[in-house]
Tab-separated table of C-alpha atoms in Angstrom:
chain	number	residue	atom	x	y	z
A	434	UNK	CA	8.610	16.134	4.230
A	435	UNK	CA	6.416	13.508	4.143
A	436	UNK	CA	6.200	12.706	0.274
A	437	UNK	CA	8.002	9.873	-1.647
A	438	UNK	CA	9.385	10.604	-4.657
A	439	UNK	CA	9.408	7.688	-7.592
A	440	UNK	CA	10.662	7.638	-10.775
A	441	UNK	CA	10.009	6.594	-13.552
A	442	UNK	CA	6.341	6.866	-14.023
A	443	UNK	CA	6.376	3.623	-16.502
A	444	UNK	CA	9.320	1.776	-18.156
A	445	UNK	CA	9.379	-0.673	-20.711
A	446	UNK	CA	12.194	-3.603	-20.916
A	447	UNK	CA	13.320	-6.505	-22.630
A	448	UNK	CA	13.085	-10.183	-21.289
A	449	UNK	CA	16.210	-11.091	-19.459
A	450	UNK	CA	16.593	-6.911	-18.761
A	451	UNK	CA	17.218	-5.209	-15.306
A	452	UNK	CA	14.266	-2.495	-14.743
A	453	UNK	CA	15.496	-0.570	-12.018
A	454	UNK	CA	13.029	2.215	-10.346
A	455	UNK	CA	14.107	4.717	-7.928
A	456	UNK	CA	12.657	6.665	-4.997
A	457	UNK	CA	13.411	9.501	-2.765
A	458	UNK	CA	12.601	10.783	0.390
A	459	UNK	CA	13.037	13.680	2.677
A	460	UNK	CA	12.064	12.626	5.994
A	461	UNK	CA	14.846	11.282	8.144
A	462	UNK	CA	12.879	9.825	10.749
A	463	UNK	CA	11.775	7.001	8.076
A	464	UNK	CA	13.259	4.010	8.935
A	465	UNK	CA	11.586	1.115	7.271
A	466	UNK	CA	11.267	0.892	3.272
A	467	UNK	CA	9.447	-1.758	1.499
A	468	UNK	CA	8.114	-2.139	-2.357
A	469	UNK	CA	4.731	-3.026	-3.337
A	470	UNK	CA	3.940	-4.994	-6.322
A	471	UNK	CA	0.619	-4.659	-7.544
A	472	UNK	CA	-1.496	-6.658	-10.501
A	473	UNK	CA	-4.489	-5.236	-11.867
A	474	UNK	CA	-7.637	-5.534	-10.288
A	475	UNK	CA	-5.322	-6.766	-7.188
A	476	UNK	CA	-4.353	-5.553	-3.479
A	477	UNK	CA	-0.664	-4.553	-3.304
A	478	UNK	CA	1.959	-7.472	-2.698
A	479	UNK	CA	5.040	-6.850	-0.344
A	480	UNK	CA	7.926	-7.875	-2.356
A	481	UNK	CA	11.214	-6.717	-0.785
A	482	UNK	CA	12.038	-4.274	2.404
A	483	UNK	CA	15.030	-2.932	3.829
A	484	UNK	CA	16.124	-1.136	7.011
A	485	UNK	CA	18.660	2.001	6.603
A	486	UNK	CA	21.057	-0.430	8.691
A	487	UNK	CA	21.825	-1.725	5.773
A	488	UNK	CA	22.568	-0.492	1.994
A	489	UNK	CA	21.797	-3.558	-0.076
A	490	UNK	CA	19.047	-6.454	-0.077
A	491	UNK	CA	18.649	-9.659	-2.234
A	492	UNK	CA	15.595	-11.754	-2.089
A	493	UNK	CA	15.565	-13.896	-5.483
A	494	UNK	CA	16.213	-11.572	-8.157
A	495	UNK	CA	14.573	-8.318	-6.308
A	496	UNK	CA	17.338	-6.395	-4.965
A	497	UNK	CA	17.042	-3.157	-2.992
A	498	UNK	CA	20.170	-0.665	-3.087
A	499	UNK	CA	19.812	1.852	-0.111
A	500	UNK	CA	21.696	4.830	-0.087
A	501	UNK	CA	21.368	6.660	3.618
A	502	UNK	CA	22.936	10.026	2.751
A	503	UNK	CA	21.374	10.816	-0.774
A	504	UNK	CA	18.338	9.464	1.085
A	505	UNK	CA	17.758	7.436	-1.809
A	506	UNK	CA	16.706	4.052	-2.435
A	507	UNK	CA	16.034	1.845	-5.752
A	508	UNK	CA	14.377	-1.627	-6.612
A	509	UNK	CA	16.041	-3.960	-9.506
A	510	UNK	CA	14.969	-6.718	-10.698
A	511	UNK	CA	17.692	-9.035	-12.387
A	512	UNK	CA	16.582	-11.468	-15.473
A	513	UNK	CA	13.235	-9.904	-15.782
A	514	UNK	CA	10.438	-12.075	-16.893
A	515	UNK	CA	6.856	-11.381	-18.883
A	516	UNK	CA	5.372	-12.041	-15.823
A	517	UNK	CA	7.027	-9.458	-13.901
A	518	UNK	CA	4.544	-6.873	-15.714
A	519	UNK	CA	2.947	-4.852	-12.806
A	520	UNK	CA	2.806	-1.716	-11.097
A	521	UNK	CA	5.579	-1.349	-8.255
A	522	UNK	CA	5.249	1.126	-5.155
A	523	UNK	CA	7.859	2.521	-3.297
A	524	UNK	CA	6.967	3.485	0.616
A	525	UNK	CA	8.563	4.227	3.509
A	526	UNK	CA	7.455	4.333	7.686
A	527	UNK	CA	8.578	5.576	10.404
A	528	UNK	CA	7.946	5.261	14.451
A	529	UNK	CA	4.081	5.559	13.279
A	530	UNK	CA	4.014	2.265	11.318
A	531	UNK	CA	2.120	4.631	8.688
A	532	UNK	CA	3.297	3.545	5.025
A	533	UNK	CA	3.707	6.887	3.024
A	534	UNK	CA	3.765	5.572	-0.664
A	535	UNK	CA	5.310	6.863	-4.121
A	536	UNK	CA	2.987	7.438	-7.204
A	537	UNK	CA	3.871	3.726	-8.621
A	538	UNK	CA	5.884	2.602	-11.256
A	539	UNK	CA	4.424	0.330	-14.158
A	540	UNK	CA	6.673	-2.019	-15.502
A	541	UNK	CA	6.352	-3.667	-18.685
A	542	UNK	CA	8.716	-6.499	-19.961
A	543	UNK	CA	8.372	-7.160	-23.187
A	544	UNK	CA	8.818	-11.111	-24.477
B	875	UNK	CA	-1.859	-17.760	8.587
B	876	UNK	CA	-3.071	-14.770	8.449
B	877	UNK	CA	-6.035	-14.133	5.697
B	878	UNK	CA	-7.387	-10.332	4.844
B	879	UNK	CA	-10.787	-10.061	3.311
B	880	UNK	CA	-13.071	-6.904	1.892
B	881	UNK	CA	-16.454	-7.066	0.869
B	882	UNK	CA	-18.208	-6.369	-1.398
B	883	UNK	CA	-14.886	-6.540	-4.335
B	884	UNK	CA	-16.910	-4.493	-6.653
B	885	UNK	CA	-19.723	-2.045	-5.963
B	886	UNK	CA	-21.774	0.683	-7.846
B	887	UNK	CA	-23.591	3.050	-6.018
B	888	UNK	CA	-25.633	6.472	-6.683
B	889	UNK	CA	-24.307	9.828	-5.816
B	890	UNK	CA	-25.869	10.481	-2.306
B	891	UNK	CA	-26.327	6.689	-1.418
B	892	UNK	CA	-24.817	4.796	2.191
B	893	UNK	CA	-21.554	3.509	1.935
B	894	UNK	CA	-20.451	0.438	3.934
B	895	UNK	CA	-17.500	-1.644	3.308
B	896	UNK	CA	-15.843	-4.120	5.604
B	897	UNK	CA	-12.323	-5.806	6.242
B	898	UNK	CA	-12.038	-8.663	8.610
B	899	UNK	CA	-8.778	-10.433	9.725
B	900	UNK	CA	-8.034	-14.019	10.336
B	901	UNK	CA	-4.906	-15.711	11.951
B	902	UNK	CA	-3.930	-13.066	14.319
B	903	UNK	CA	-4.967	-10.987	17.206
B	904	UNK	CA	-4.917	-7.004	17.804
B	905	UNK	CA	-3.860	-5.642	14.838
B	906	UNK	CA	-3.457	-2.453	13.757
B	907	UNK	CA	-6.200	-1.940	10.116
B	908	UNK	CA	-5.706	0.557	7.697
B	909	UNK	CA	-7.719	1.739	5.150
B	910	UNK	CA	-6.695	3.306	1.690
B	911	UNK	CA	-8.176	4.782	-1.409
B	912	UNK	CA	-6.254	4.188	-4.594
B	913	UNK	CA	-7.600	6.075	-8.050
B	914	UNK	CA	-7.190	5.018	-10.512
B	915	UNK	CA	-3.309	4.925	-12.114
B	916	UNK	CA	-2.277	6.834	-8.581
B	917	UNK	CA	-0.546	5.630	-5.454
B	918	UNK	CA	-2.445	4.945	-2.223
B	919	UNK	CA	-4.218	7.594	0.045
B	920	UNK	CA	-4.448	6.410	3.821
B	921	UNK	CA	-7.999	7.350	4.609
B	922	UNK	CA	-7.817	5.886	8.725
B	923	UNK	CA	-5.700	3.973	10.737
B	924	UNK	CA	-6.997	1.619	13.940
B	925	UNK	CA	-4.791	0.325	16.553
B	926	UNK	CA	-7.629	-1.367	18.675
B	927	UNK	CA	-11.072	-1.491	18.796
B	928	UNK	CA	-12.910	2.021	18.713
B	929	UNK	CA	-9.815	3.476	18.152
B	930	UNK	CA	-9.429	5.556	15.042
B	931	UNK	CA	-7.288	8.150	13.634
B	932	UNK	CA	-8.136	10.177	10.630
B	933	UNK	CA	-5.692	10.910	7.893
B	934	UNK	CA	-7.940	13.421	5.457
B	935	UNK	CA	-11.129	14.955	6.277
B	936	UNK	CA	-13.475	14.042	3.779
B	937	UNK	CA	-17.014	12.333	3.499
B	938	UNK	CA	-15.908	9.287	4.737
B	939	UNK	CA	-15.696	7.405	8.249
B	940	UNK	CA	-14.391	4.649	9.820
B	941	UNK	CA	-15.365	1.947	12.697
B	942	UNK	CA	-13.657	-0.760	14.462
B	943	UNK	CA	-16.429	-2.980	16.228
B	944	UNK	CA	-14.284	-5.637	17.035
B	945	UNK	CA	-10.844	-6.586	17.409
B	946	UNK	CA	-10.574	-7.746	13.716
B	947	UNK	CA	-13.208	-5.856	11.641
B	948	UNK	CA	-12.848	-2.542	10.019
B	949	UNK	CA	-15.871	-0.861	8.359
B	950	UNK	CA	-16.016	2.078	5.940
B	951	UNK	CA	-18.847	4.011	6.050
B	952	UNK	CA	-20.196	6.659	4.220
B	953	UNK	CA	-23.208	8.737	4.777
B	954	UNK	CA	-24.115	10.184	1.183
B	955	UNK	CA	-21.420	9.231	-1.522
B	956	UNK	CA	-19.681	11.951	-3.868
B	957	UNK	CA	-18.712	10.724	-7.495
B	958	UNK	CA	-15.171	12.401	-6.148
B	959	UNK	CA	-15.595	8.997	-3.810
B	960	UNK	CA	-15.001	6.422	-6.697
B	961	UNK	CA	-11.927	4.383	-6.329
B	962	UNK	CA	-10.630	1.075	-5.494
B	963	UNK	CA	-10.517	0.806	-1.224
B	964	UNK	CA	-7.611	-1.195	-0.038
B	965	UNK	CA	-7.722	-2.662	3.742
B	966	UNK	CA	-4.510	-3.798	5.519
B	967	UNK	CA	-3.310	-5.290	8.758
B	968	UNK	CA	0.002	-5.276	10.493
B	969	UNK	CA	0.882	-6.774	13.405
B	970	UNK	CA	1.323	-4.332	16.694
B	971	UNK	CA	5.665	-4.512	16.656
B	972	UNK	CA	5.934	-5.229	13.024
B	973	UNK	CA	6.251	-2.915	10.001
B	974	UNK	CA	5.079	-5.487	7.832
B	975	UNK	CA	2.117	-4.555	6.042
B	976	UNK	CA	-0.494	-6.557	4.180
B	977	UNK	CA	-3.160	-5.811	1.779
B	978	UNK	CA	-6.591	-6.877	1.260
B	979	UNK	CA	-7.799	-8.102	-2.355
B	980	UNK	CA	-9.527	-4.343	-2.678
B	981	UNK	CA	-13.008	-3.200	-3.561
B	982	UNK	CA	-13.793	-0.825	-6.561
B	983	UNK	CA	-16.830	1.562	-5.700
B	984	UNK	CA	-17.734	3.346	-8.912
B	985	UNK	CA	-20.249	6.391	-8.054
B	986	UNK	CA	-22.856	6.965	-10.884
């Protein structure tokens, strides 16, 4: 109940593509769900987070889609750039303020 | 604004050797510190949690430990490594009412 699901493992896209990575949970009581972008070498980044209030979030071209009853939720990332190349991490919190995270997804966008 | 730092960032150590690796917060007061153990091409582990000072809650029993000295210092300790204990160690801080969560640059302990 208290895993996060994330899929795909890796993807690979074109410049100018939308990578989208999804995640799923079981645990109703989460309530806060943010992605992690992480460089090598680096600490983890917060990027983009959404409460279950709501089913979509824009911030630049990072977009969350939410999906409360499929307990679902999914990161895109429109006009993908080189630089965009990193690992992202799904997670989710409840009450606890204790981040349970997915297995990462590395993204590659090729030039 | 609020600055997260770990020391050493990289560290190689012999099987059955101390451990001690530290996390200190700047910019903010009382926050809760987490520490987290990521192998490599895996997600994070949470190892402990602090939401004040002395004040620690374990998430896997292992050979590990964790102390909170003051209000914005977190130590990892160990008391004889394992190679099993390799990885890079993330600390992060969030604020007591906020979800918000943010990490430290990392160390990576390699045990030889």
């Amino acid at each position: 109940q208290q895993q996060v699901k994330q899929s795909p493992q890796s993807l690979i896209v074109q410049k100018g593509g939308i990578p989208i990575i999804n995640c799923a949970y079981e645990n109703t009581a989460f309530d806060y769900f943010p992605w992690y972008q992480q460089f090598p070498g680096k600490g983890p980044a917060l990027l983009i987070a959404i409460r279950p209030d709501v089913s979509e979030k824009k911030e630049g071209r990072f977009t969350i889609s939410f999906n409360k009853s499929a307990k679902q939720f999914s990161l895109h990332i429109m006009d993908s750039q080189p630089g965009d190349s990193a690992t992202y991490f799904c997670a989710a919190a409840g009450r606890a303020q204790k981040l349970v995270f997915g297995q990462g997804t590395r993204l590659t966008i090729n030039p | 604004s609020q600055t997260i730092h770990q020391w050493p960032a990289t560290l190689v150590q012999p099987v059955g050797s101390p451990l001690s690796l530290e996390c200190t917060v700047e910019g903010t007061s009382n926050p809760n510190l987490y520490w987290y153990r990521q192998a490599a091409g895996r997600g994070l582990q949470l190892l402990f949690y602090s939401v004040g000072i002395g004040q620690i809650s374990s998430e896997v029993p292992q050979n590990l430990s964790a102390s909170r000295p003051q209000d914005r210092q977190f130590i990892l300790s160990s008391k004889k490594l394992l190679l099993s204990d390799s990885g890079f160690y993330l600390c992060a801080w969030t604020s007591d009412n906020s979800y918000e969560q943010y990490f430290g640059p990392g160390t990576r302990l390699t045990v030889t």
